[in-house]
Coordinates of C-alpha atoms (C1' of nucleotides) in Angstrom, one line a residue:
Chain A
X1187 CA -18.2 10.3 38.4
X1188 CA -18.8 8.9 35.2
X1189 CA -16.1 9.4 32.0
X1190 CA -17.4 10.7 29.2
X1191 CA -16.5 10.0 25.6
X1192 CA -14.6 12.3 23.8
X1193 CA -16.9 11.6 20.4
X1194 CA -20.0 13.4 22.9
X1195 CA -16.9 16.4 24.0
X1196 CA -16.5 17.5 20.6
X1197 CA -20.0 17.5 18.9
X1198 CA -21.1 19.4 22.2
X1199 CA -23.2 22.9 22.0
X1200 CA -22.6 24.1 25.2
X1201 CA -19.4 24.5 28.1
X1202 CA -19.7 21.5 30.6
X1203 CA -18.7 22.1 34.2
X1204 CA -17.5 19.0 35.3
X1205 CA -16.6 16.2 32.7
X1206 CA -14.2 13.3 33.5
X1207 CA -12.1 11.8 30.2
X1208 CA -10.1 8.7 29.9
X1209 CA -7.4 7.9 26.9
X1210 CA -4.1 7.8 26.0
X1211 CA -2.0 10.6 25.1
X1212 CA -1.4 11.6 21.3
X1213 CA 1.0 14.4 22.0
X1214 CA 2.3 16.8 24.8
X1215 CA 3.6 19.7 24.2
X1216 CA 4.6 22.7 26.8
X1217 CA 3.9 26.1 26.8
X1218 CA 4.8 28.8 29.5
X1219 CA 3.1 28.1 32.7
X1220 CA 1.0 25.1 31.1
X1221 CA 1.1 22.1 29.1
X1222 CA -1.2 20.9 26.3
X1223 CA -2.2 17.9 26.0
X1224 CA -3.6 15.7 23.3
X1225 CA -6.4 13.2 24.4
X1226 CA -7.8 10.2 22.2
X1227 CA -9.7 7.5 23.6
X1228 CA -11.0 5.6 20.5
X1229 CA -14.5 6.9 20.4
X1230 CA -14.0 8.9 17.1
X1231 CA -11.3 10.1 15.2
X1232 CA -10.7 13.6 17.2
X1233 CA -8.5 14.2 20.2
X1234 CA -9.6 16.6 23.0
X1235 CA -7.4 19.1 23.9
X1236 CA -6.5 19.2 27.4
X1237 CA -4.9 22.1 29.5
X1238 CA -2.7 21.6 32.3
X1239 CA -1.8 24.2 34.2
X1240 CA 1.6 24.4 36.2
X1241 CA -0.4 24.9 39.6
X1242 CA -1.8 21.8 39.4
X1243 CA -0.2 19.4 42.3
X1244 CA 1.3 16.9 39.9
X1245 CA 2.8 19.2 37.6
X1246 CA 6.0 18.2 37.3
X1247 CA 4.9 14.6 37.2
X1248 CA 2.6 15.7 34.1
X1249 CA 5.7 17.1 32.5
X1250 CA 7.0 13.6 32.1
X1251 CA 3.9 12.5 30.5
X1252 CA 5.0 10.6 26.7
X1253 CA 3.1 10.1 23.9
X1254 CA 1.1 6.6 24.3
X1255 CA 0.8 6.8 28.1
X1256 CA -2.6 6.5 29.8
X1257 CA -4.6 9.0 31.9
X1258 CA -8.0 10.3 33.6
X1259 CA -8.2 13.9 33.4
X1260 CA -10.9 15.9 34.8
X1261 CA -12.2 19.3 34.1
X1262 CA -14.1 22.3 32.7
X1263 CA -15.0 21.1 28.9
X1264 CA -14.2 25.3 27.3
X1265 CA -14.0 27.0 24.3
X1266 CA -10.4 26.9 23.0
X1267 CA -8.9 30.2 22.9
X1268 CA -6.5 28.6 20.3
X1269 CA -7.6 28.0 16.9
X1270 CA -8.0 24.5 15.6
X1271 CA -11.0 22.8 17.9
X1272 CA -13.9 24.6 19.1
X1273 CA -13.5 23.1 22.6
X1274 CA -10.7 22.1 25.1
X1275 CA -10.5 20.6 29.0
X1276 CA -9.3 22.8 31.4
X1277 CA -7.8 20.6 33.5
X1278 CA -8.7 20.5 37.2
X1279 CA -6.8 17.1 37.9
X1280 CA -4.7 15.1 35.8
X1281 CA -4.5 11.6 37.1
X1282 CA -1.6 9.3 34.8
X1283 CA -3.0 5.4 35.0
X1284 CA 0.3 4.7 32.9
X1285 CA 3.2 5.5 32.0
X1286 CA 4.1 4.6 28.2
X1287 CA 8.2 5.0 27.9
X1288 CA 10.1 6.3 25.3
X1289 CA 10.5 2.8 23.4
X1290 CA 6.8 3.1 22.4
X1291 CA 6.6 2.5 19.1
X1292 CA 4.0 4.8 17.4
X1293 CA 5.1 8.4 16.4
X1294 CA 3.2 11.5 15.4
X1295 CA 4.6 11.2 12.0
X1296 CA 3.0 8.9 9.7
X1297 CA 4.1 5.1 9.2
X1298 CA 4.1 2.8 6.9
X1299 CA 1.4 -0.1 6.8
X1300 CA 3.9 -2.6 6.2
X1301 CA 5.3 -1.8 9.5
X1302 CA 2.1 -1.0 11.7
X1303 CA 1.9 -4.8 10.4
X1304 CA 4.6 -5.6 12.4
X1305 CA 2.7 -4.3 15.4
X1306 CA -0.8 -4.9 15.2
X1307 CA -1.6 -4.8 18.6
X1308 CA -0.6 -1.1 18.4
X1309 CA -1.8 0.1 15.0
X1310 CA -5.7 0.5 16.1
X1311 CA -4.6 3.0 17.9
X1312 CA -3.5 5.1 14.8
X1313 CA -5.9 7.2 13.5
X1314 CA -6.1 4.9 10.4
X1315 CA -6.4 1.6 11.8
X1316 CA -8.6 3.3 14.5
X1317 CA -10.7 4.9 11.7
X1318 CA -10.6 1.4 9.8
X1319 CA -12.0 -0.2 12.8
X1320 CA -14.9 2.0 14.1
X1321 CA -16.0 1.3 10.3
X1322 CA -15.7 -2.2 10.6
X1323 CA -17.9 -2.4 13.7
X1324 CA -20.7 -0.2 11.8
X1325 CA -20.8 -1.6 8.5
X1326 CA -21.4 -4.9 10.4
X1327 CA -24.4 -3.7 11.9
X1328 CA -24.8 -2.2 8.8
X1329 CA -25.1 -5.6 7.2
X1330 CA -27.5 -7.4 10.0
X1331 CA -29.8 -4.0 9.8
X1332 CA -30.3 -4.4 6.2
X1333 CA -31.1 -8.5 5.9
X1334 CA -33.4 -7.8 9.1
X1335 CA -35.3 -4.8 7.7
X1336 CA -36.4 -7.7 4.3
X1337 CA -37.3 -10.0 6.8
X1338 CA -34.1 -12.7 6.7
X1339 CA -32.9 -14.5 9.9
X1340 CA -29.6 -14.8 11.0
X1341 CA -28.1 -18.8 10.6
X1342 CA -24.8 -19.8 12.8
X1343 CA -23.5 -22.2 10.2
X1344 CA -20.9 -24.3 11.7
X1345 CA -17.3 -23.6 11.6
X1346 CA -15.8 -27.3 12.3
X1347 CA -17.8 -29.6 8.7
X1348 CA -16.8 -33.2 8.4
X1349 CA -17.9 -32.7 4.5
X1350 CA -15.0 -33.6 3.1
X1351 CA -14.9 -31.3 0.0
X1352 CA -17.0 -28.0 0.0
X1353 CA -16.6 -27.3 -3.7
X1354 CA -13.6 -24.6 -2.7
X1355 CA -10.4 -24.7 -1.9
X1356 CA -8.0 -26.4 0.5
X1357 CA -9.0 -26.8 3.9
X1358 CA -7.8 -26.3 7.5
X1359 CA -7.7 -30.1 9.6
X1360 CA -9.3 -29.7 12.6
X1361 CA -7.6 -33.3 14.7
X1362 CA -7.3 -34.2 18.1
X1363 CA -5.2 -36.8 17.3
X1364 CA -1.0 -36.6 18.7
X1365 CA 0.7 -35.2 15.3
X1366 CA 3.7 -36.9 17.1
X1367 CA 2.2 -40.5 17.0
X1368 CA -0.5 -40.4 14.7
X1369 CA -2.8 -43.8 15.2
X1370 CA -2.3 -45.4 11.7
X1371 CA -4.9 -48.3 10.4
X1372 CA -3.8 -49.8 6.5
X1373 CA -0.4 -47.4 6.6
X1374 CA -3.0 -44.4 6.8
X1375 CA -4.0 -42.2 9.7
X1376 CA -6.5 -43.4 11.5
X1377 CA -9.6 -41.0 11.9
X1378 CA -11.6 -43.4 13.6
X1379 CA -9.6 -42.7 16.8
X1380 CA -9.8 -39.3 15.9
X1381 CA -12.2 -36.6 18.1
X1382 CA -15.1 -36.7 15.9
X1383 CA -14.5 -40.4 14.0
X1384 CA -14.0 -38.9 10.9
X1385 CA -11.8 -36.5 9.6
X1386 CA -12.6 -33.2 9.8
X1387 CA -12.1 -29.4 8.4
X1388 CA -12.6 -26.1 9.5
X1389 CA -15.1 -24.9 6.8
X1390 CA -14.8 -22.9 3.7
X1391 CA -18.4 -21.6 3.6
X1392 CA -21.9 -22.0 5.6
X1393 CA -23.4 -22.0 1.7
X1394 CA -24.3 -25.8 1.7
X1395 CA -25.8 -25.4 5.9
X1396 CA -27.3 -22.2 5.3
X1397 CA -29.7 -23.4 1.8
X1398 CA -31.4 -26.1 4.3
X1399 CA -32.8 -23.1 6.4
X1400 CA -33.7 -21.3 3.5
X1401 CA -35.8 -24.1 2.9
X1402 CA -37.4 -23.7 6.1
X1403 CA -37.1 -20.2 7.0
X1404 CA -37.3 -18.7 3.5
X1405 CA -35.0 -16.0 3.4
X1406 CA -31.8 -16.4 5.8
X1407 CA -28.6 -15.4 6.3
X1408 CA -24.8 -16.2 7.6
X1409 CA -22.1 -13.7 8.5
X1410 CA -19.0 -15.5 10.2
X1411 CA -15.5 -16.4 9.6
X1412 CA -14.4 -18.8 6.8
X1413 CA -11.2 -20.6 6.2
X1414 CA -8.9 -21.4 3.2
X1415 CA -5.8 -23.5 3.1
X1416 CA -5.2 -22.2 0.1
X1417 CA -1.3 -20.4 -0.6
X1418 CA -2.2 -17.3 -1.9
X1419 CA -0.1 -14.4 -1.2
X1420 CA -1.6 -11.6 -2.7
X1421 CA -3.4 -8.4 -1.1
X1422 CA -6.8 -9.4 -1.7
X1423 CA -6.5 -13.0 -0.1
X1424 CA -6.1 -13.8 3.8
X1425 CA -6.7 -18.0 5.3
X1426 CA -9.6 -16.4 7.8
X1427 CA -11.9 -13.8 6.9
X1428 CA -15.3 -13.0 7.2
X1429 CA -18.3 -13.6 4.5
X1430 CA -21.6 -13.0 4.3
X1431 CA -24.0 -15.4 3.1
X1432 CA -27.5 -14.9 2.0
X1433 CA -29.7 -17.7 0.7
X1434 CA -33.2 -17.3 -1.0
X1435 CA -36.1 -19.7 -1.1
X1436 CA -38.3 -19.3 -4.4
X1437 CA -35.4 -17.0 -5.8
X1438 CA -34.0 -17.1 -9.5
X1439 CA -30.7 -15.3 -10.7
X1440 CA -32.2 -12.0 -11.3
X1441 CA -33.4 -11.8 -7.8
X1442 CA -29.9 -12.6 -6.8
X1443 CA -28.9 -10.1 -8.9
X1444 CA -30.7 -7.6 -7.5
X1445 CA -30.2 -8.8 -3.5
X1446 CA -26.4 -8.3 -4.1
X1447 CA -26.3 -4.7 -5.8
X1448 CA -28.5 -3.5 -3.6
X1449 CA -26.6 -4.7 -0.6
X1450 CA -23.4 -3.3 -1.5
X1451 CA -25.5 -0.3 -2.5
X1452 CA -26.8 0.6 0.6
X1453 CA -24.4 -0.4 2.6
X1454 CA -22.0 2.1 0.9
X1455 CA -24.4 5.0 1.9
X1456 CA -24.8 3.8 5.7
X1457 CA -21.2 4.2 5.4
X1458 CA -21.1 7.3 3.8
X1459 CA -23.6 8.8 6.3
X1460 CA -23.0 6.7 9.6
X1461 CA -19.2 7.4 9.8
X1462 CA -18.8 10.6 8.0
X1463 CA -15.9 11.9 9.5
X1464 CA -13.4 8.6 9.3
X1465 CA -14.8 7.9 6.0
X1466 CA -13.6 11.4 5.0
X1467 CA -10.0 10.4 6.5
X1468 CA -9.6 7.8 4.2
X1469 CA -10.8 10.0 1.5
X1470 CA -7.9 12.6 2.4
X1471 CA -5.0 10.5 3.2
X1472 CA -5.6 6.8 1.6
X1473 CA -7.4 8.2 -1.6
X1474 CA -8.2 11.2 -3.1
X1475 CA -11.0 9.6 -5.3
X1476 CA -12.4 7.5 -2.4
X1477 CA -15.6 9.7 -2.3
X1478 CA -16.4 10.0 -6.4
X1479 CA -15.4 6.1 -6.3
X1480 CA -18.0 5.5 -3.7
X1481 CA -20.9 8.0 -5.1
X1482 CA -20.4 6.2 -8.3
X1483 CA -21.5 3.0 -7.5
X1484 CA -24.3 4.0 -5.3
X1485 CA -25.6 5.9 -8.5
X1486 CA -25.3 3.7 -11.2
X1487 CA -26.8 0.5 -12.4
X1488 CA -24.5 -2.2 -12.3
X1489 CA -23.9 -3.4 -16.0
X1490 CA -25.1 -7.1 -16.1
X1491 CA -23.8 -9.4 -19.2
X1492 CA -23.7 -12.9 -20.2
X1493 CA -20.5 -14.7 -20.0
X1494 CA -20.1 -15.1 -23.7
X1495 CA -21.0 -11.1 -24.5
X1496 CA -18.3 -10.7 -21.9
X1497 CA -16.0 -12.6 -24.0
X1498 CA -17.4 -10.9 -27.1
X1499 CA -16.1 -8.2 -25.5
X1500 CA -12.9 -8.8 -24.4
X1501 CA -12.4 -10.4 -28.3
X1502 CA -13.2 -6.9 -29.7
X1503 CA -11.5 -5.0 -27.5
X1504 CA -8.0 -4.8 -29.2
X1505 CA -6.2 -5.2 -26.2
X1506 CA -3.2 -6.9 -25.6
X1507 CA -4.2 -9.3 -22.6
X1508 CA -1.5 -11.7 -21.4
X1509 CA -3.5 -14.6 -21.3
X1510 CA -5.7 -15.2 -24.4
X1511 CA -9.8 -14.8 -24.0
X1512 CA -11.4 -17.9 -25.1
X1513 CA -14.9 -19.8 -24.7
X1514 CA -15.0 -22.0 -21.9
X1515 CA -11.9 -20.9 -20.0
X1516 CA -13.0 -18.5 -16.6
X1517 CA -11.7 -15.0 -17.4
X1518 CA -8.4 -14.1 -16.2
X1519 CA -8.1 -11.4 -13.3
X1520 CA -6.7 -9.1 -16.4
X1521 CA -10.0 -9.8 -18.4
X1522 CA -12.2 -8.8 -15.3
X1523 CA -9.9 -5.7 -14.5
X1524 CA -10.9 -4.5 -18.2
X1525 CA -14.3 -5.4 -18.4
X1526 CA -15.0 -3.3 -14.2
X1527 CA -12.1 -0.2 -14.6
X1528 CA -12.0 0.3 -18.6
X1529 CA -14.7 -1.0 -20.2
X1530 CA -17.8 -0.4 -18.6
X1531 CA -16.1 1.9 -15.5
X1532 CA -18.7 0.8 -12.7
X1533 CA -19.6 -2.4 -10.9
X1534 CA -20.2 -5.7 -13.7
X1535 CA -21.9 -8.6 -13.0
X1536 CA -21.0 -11.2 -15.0
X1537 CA -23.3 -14.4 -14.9
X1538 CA -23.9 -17.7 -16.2
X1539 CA -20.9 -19.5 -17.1
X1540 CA -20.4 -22.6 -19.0
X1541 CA -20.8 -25.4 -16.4
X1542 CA -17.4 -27.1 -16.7
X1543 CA -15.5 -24.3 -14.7
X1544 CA -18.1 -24.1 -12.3
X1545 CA -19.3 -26.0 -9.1
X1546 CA -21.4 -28.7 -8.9
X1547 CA -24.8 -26.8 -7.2
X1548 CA -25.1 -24.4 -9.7
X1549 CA -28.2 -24.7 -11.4
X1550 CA -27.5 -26.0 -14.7
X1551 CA -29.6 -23.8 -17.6
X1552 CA -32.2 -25.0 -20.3
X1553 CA -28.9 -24.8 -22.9
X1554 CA -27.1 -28.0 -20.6
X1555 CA -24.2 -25.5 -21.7
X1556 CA -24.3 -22.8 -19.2
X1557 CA -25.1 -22.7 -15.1
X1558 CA -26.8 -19.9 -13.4
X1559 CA -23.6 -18.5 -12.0
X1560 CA -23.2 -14.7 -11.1
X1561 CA -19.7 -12.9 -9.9
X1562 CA -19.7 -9.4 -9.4
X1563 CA -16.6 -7.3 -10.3
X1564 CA -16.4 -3.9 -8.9
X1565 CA -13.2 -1.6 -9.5
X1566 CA -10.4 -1.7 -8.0
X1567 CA -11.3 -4.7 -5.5
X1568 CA -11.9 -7.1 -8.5
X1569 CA -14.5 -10.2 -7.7
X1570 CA -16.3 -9.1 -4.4
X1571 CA -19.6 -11.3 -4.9
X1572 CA -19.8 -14.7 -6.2
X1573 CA -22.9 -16.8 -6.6
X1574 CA -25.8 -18.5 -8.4
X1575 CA -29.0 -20.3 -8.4
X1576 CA -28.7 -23.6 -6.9
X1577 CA -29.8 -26.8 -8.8
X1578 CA -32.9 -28.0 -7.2
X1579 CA -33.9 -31.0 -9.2
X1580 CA -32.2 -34.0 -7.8
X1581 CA -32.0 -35.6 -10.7
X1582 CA -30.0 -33.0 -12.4
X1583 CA -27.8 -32.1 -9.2
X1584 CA -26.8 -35.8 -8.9
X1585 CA -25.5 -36.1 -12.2
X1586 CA -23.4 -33.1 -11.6
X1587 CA -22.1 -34.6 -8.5
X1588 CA -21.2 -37.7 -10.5
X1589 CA -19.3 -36.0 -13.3
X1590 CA -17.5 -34.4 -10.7
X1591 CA -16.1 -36.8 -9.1
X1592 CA -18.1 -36.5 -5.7
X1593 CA -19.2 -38.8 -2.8
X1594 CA -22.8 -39.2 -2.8
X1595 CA -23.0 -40.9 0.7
X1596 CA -21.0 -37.7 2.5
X1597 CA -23.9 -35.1 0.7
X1598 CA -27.0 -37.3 1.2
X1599 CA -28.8 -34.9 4.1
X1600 CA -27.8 -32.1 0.7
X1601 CA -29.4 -34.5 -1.4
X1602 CA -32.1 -35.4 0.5
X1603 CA -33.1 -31.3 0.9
X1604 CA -34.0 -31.4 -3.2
X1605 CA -36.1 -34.8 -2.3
X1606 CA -38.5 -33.0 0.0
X1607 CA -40.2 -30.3 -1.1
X1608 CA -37.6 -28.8 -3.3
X1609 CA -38.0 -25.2 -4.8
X1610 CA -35.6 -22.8 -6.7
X1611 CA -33.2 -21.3 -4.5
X1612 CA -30.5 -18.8 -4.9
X1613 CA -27.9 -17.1 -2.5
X1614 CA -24.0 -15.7 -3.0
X1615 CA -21.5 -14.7 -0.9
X1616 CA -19.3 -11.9 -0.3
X1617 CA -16.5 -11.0 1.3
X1618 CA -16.4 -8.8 4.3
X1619 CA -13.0 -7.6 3.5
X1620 CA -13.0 -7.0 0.1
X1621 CA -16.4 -4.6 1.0
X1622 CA -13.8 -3.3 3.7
X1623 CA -11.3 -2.1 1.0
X1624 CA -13.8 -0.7 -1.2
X1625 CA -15.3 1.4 1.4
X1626 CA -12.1 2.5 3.0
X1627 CA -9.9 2.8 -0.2
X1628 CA -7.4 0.4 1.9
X1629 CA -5.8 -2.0 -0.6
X1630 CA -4.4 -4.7 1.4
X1631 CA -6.8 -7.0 3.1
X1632 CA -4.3 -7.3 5.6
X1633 CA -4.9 -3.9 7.1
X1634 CA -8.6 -4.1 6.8
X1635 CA -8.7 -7.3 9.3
X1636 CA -7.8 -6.6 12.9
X1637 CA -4.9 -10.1 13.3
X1638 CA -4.6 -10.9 10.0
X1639 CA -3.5 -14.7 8.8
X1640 CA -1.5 -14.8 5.6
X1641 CA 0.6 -18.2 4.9
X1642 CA 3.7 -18.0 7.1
X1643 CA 2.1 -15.6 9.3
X1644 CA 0.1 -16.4 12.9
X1645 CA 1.6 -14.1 15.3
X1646 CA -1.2 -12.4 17.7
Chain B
rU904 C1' 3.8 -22.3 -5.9
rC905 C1' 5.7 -19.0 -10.1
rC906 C1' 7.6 -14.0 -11.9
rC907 C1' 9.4 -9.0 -10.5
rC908 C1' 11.1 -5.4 -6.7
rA909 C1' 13.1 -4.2 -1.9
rG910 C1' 15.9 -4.9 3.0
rU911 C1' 21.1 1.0 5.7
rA912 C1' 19.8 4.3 13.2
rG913 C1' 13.6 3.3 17.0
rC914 C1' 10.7 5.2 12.3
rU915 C1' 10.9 7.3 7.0
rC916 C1' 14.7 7.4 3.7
rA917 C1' 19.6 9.2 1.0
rG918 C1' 24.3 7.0 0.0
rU919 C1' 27.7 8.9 -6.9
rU920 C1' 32.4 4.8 -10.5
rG921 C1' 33.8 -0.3 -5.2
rG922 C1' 37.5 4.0 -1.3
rC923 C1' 36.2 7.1 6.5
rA924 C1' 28.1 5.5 7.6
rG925 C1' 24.4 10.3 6.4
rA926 C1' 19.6 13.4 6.9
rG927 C1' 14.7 14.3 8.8
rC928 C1' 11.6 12.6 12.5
rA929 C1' 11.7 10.1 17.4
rG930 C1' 14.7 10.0 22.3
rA931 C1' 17.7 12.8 26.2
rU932 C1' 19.3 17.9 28.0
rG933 C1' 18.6 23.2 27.8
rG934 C1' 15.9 27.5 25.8
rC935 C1' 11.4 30.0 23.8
rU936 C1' 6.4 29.9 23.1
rG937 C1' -2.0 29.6 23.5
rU938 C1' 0.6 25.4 21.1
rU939 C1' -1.6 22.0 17.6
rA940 C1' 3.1 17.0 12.4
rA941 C1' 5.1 23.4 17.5
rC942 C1' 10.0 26.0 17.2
rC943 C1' 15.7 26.8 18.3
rA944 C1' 20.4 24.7 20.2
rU945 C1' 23.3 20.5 22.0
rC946 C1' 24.0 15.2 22.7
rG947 C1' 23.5 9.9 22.3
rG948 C1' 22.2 6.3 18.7
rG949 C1' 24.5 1.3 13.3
rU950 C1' 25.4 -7.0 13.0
rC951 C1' 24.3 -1.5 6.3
rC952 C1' 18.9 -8.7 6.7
rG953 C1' 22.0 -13.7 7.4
rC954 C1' 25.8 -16.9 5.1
rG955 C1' 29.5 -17.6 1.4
rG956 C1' 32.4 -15.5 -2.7
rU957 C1' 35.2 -11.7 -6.0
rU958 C1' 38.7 -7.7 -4.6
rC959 C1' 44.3 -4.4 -1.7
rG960 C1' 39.4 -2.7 -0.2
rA961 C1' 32.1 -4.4 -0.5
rG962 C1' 26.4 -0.8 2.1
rU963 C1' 27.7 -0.9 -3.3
rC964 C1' 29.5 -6.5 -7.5
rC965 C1' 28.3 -12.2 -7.7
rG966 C1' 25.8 -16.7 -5.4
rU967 C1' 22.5 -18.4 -1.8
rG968 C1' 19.0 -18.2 2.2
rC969 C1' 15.4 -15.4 5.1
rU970 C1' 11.9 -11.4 5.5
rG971 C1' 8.6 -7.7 3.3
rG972 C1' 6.0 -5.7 -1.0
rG973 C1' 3.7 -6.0 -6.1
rG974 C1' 1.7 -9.2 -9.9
rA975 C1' -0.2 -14.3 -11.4
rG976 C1' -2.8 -18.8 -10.0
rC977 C1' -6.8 -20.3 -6.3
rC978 C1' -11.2 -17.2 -4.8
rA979 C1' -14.5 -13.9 -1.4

RNA sequence: UCCCCAGUAGCUCAGUUGGCAGAGCAGAUGGCUGUUAACCAUCGGGUCCGCGGUUCGAGUCCGUGCUGGGGAGCCA
């Protein structure tokens, strides 16, 4: 007999017969002549309610049954005569795969998150971290569904990059090499002994990969798992997560513009609708405003402003800010907490910035002051998007990668991509997390990413 | 890396001015009951984060280290 999924038990519409459930046990709790039994098995939030009656063979054996252990229980899917669900197993044999003893460490009271960090090989199977995760899985699909419905494709830009520098952050060294006896040439380490012959780094975005299929496939896009070496400890920064990338052939910053707040548009309503029910746990128990939060930005236009009227801004506001708001300096994360929560109250997207605080392949504008740069601030969650048009006149692009300082020879297949056949091309990226948090009202990325890595922390 | 806060039972926490280590939940045992964070009774459970110091006496005060959290920087 096949099991059946508790998510098809409790939408169901009419008594079954014969239905066979596997989980693990939520609760037990005993009742004259019969036990209940509380059922989840990860397919939705709910828990089926099973009744075991003290004729059944095993009974006392059920009666040692502990919250965590594993069984197979087959039945007659009922309507409750309890209140509280609509329908409940009546069990007809009650087969315990496992055991789980007392030392298990999830209760039926609530825990914190800082210990269900501690055990994150338990926590998915909390109805948070369960909840978290079913939305995970969707507003993935969510995100392939939407690029594939405009006509991208899908790019697997690689993970290992021998470019030395990517334009941000530190990065992970990917070596063969014995750390214990390094093979040194002119007192340095030796690369040419080294697995590929050169150094190389896990990378810290497909941006660079994925713009040479946009020039060939038009409109593409990555989704995979970047890394940063960087030592932040904060709650919005973990060394892997997950980013999506799209690149656009024959696209200027307004289309970028619009690509990005209508992604994080409508994947906010394929949330909203898809997984109904663990959204509205989040909503109840993580926070209250999740759902006004969420309607919000689905309804409204994101404000866009220049980097200078955002400074304007800032100037005039009278507020006391920590750090001083000044031309040419990138806005502090208090500047960009004003401008998203109190000022406007609704997803910003602030764009081009002077060039100096900004990377090297961002298009550089008709002023020679300003680069087509475009971050988008959303409350709460702060920067979730950050992009730009990228510089397509060679010319131009190598003189950027002069004044800053980088090796022509390691970027010549880059270089070579604005040689042949060049066109304007734009693209962003943004983090899969940070979405996470805002959809789920979570607000540590460390709970929104099933193992996460922090500095000073690798276990699982 | 810098600034701030915290660390007490398996979990969540209380612990007054420096004076015998506590509660709820969880666990075990018994009872009651179509229950649903079940209920009632009994019992077991501690390196008060580590190290050093002050003191007649430290969970409490001081120093230091570790771990966790929040903020900043870096950014998605």
């Amino acid at each position: 007999m096949k099991r059946i999924k508790i998510l098809h038990l409790s939408d169901a519409d009419a008594p079954m017969d014969k239905v066979l459930v596997k989980g693990w046990v939520r609760t037990r709790r005993d009742s004259k002549g019969f036990s209940f039994i509380e059922v989840n098995d990860g397919s939705c939030l709910k828990n089926i309610q099973v009744i075991a009656d003290e004729n059944l063979s095993n009974y006392e054996e059920i009666n040692k049954i502990s919250t965590g252990s594993a069984v197979s229980i087959e039945g007659k899917l009922v309507a409750s005569k309890g209140g509280g669900q609509k329908w409940e197993i009546q069990a007809e044999g009650v087969d315990i795969i496992s055991l789980a003893p007392e030392s298990y460490p999830l209760q039926k009271k609530r825990h914190t998150d800082e210990f269900l960090r501690t055990i994150a090989h338990l926590r998915p199977r909390t109805n948070k971290y369960g909840a978290a995760f079913r939305i995970r899985s969707e507003l993935s699909y969510a995100i392939h569904r939407f690029f594939r419905d405009r006509g991208f494709r899908y790019i697997h830009t690689p993970i290992i990059t021998g470019s030395d520098c990517e334009g941000a952050g530190d990065m992970f060294r990917v070596t063969t090499l014995n750390m214990d006896h390094v093979p040194v040439a002119d007192g340095k380490a030796d690369y040419a002994e080294d697995f590929f012959g050169k150094e190389a780094k896990l990378t810290v975005s497909g941006q660079l990969e994925a713009e040479m299929f946009a020039l060939a496939l038009g409109d593409v896009y990555t989704f995979g798992p970047t890394f940063r070496a960087e030592n932040s400890n904060t709650r919005r920064h973990a060394a892997e997560f997950w980013m999506v990338e799209p690149e656009m052939a024959f696209c200027d910053l307004d289309g970028n513009m619009d690509l990005g707040e209508e992604l994080i548009k409508e994947l906010l309503r394929f949330v909203m609708k898809e997984c109904k029910s663990d959204i509205e746990l989040f909503a109840r128990f993580v926070d209250k405003q999740l759902l006004g939060i969420l309607e919000n930005i689905v309804a409204s236009d994101f404000v866009r402003i220049p980097y200078t009227a955002a400074v304007e801004i800032l100037s005039e506001s009278n507020k006391k800010f920590e750090f001083p708001v000044k031309y040419g300096s990138d806005l502090q994360s208090e500047h960009e907490w004003y401008l998203t929560e109190e000022h406007f109250n609704r997803p910003v997207i602030v764009y081009n910035y002077p060039k100096e605080i900004k990377p090297f392949y961002m298009r550089v504008n008709d002023d020679d002051a300003t680069v087509g740069a475009m971050d988008v601030l959303v409350p709460s969650i702060g920067e979730i998007i950050g992009g730009s048009q990228r510089e397509e006149r060679y010319d131009i692009l190598e003189g950027r990668m002069k004044e800053t300082g980088l090796p022509k020879e390691e970027y010549w297949w880059y270089l070579e991509s604005r040689e042949f056949g060049s066109v304007p091309h734009s693209g962003f990226g943004l983090g899969f997390e940070r979405l996470m948090m805002l959809v789920t009202g979570i607000n540590n990325i460390r709970d929104v990413i099933p193992f996460p890595r922090t500095p000073k922390n690798i276990e699982f």
